[in-house]
Each structure stands twice: as structure tokens, then as C-alpha cells.
PDB file of C-alpha atoms in Angstrom:
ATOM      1  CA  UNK A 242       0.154  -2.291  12.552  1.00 42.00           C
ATOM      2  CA  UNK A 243      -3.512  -2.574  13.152  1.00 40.00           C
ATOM      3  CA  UNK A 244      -5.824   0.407  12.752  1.00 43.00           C
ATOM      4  CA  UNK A 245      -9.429   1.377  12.781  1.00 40.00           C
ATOM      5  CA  UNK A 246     -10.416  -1.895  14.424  1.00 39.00           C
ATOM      6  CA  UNK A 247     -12.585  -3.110  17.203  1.00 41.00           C
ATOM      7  CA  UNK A 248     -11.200  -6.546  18.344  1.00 52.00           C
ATOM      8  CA  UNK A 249     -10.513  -8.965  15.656  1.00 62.00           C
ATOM      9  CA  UNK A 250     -13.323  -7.922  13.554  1.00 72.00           C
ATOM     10  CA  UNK A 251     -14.442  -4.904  11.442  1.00 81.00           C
ATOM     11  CA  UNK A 252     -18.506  -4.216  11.275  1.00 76.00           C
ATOM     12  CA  UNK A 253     -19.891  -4.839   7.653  1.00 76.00           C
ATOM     13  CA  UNK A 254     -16.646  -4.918   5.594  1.00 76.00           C
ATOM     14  CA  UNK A 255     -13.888  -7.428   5.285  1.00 87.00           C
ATOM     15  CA  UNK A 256     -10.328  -6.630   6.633  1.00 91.00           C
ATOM     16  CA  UNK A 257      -8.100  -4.744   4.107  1.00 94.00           C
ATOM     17  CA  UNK A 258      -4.220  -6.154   4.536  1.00 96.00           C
ATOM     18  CA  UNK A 259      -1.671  -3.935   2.735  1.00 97.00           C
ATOM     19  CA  UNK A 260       1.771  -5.449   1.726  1.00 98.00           C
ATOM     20  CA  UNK A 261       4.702  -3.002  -0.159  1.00 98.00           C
ATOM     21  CA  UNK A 262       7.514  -4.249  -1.583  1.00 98.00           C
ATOM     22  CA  UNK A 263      10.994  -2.161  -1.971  1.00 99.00           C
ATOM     23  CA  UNK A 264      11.183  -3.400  -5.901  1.00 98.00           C
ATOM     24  CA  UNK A 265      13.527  -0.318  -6.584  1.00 97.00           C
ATOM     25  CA  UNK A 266      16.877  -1.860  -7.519  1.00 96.00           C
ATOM     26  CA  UNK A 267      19.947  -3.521  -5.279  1.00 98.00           C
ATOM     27  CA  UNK A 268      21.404  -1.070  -2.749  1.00 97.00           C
ATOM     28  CA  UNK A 269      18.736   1.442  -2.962  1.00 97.00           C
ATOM     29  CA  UNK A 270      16.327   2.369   0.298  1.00 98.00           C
ATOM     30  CA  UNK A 271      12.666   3.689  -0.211  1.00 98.00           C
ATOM     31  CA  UNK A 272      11.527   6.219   2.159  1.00 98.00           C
ATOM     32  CA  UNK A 273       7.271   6.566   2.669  1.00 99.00           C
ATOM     33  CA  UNK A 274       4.848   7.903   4.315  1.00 99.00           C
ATOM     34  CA  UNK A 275       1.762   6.389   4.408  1.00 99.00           C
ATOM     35  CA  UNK A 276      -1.557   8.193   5.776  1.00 98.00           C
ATOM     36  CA  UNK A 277      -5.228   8.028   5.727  1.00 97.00           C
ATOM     37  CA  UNK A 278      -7.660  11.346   6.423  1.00 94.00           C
ATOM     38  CA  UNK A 279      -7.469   9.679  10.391  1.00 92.00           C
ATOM     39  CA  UNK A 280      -4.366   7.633  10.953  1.00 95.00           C
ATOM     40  CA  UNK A 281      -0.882   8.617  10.278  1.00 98.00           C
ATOM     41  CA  UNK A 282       1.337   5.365   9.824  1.00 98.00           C
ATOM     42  CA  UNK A 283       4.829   7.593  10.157  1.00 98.00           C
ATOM     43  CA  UNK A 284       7.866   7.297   8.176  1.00 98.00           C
ATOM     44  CA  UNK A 285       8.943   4.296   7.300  1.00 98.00           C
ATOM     45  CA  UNK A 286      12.330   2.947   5.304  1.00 98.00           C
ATOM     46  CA  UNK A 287      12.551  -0.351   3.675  1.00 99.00           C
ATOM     47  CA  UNK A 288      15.873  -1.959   2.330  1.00 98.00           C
ATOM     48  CA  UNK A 289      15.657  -3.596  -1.729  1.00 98.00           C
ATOM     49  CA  UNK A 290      13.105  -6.753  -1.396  1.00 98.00           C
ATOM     50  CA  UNK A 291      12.236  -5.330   2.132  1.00 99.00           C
ATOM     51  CA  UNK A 292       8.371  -5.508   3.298  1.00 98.00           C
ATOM     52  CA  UNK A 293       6.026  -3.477   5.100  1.00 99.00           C
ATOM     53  CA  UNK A 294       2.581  -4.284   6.197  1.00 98.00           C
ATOM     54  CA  UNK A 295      -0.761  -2.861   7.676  1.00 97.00           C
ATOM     55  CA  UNK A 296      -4.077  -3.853   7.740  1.00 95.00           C
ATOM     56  CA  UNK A 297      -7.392  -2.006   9.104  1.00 94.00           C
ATOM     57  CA  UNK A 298     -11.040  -2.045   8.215  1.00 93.00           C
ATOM     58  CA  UNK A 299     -12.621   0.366   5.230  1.00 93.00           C
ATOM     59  CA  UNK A 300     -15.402   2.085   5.979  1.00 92.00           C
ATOM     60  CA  UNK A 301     -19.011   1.206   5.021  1.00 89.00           C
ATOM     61  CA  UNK A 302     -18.880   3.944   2.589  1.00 91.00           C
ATOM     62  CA  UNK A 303     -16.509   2.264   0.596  1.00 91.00           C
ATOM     63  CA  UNK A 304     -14.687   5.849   0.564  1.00 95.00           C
ATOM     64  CA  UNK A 305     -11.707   4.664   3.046  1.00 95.00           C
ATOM     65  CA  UNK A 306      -8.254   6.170   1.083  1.00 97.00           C
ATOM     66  CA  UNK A 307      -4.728   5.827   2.261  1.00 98.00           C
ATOM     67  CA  UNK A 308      -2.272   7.183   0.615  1.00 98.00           C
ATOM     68  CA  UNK A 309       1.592   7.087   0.378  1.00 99.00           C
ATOM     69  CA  UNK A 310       4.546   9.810  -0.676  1.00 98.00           C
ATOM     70  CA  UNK A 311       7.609   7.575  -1.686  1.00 98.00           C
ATOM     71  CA  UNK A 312      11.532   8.870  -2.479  1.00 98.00           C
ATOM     72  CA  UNK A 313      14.447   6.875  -2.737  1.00 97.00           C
ATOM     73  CA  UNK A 314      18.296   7.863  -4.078  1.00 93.00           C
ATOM     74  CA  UNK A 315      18.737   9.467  -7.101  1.00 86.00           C
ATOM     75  CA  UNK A 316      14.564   9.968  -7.646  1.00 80.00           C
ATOM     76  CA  UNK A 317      12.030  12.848  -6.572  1.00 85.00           C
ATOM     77  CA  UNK A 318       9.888  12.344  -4.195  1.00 94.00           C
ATOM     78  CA  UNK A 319       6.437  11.050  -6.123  1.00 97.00           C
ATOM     79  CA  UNK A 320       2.843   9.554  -4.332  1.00 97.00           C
ATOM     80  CA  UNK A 321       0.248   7.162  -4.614  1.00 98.00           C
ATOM     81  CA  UNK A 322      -3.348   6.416  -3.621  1.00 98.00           C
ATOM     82  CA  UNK A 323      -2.423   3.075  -1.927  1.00 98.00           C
ATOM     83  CA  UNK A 324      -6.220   1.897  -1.031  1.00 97.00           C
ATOM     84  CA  UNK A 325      -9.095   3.692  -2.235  1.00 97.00           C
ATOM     85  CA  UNK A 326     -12.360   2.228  -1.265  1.00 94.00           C
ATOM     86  CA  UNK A 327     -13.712   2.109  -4.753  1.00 93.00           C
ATOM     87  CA  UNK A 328     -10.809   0.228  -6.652  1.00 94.00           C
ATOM     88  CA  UNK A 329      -9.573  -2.194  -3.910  1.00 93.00           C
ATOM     89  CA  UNK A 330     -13.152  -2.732  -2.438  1.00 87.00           C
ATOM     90  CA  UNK A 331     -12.356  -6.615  -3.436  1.00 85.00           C
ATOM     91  CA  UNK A 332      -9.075  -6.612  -2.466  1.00 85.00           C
ATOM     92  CA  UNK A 333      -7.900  -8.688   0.819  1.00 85.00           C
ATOM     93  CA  UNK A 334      -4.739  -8.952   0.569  1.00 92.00           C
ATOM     94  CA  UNK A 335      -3.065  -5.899  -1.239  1.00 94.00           C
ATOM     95  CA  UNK A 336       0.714  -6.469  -2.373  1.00 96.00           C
ATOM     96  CA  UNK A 337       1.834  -3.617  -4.056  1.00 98.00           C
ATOM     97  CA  UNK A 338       5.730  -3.908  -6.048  1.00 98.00           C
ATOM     98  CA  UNK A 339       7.132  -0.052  -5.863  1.00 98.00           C
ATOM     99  CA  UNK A 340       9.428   0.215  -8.535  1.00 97.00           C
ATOM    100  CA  UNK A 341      10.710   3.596 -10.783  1.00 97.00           C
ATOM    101  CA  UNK A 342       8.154   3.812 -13.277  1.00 96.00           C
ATOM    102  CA  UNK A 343       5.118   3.366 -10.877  1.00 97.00           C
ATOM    103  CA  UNK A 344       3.737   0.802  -8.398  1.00 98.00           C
ATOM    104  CA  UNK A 345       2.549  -2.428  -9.411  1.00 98.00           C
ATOM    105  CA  UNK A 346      -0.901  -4.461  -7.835  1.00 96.00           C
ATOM    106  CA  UNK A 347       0.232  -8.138  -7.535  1.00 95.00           C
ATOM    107  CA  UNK A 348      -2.562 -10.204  -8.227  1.00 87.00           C
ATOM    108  CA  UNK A 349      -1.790 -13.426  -6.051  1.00 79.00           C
ATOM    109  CA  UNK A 350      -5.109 -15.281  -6.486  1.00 76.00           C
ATOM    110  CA  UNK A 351      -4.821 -18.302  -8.012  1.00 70.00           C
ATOM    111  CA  UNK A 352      -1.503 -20.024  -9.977  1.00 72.00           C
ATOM    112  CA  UNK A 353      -0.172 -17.473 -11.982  1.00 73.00           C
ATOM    113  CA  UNK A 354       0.949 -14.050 -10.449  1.00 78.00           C
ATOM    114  CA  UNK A 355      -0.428 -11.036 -12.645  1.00 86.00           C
ATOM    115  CA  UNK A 356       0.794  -7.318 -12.052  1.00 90.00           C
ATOM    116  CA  UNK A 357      -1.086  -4.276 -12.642  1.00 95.00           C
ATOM    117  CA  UNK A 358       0.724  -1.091 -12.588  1.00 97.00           C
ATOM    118  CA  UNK A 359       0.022   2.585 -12.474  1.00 97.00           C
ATOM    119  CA  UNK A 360       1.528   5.974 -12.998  1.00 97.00           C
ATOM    120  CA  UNK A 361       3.022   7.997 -10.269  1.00 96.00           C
ATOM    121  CA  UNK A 362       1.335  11.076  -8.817  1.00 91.00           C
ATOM    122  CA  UNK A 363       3.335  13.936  -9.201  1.00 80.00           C
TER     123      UNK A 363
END
């Protein structure tokens, strides 16, 4: 899905790709809902291991947010700021691991694969 974009290129700032991975466990689905202040990605359902992608380009406020409401069997529905301007202002690529206890940032620069993970939003 491409959004927010004039041709191939976006004016001042780099193109922000977003990848999320289904890391909840075997057999389990994740629902989300991913949406920004101006685009509305829709509902989406991913299988365990599944993938989902977008990409667009932030604004040159460095204020561009997306965020996403996730539920899956057996859990509450919980959200998380997926891109905000400010912390993934350097990010490219953005691979994101949803599991249980939060989502994880997968650093995949370089050799060894590093993981940064947050809290849900309740």
C-alpha cells in the first residue's frame, strides 16, 4: 500500500517502509487497524509469522504518526504508536515483531539483529 506520495518520490524526507510481523504464538490470528490523522489503512488479519507492509512519506514536520489497535484470541484489544515522526525519523525500513507483552523494533542494520520493545497502550 502506498500513501501520501507523489510518484516515486516524497519532497524533503526519505520514504518510511513499515513491516509487522504476527509474532503471537502458532494458531493464533492478529486483527489491526492501522491509521494515520489522514489515511485509514482498514482492517487487516495476519496468520502466526504472517506480514503486512506499507510505506508513505512523513511529513516535513517530522510530526507524521500512525498508529495501530491490535487483538488476537484469548487477549484484549491493546494499541500502539506504530511511526511517530520523532522516534522513527531515522528509520527506513521499520519491522516491528507484535507479540503479548508488547511490540518489538527489529533493528536489521548491520550483522546482528537487535530488538527493542515497548509496552502496550491500554
Amino acid at each position: 500500500m502506498c500513501l501520501m506520495e507523489m510518484g516515486d518520490a516524497c519532497f524533503l524526507k526519505s520514504k518510511a517502509r513499515i513491516h509487522i510481523f504476527n509474532n503471537i504464538r502458532p494458531g493464533v490470528n492478529l486483527s489491526f487497524h492501522c491509521k494515520s490523522k489522514d489515511n485509514d489503512l482498514g482492517k487487516q488479519v495476519l496468520g502466526y509469522r504472517g506480514s503486512y507492509s506499507f510505506h508513505f512519506c512523513p511529513n516535513v514536520f517530522g510530526t507524521t504518526l500512525f498508529f495501530c489497535s491490535f487483538a488476537w484470541e484469548g487477549g484484549q484489544s491493546l494499541w500502539f504508536d506504530i511511526y511517530t515522526g520523532k522516534r522513527d525519523q531515522n528509520c527506513g525500513d521499520c519491522t516491528w515483531n507484535i507479540n503479548p507483552s508488547g511490540p518489538c523494533w527489529v533493528n536489521t542494520a548491520g550483522v546482528l539483529k537487535t530488538q527493542l520493545c515497548y509496552p502496550w497502550k491500554y
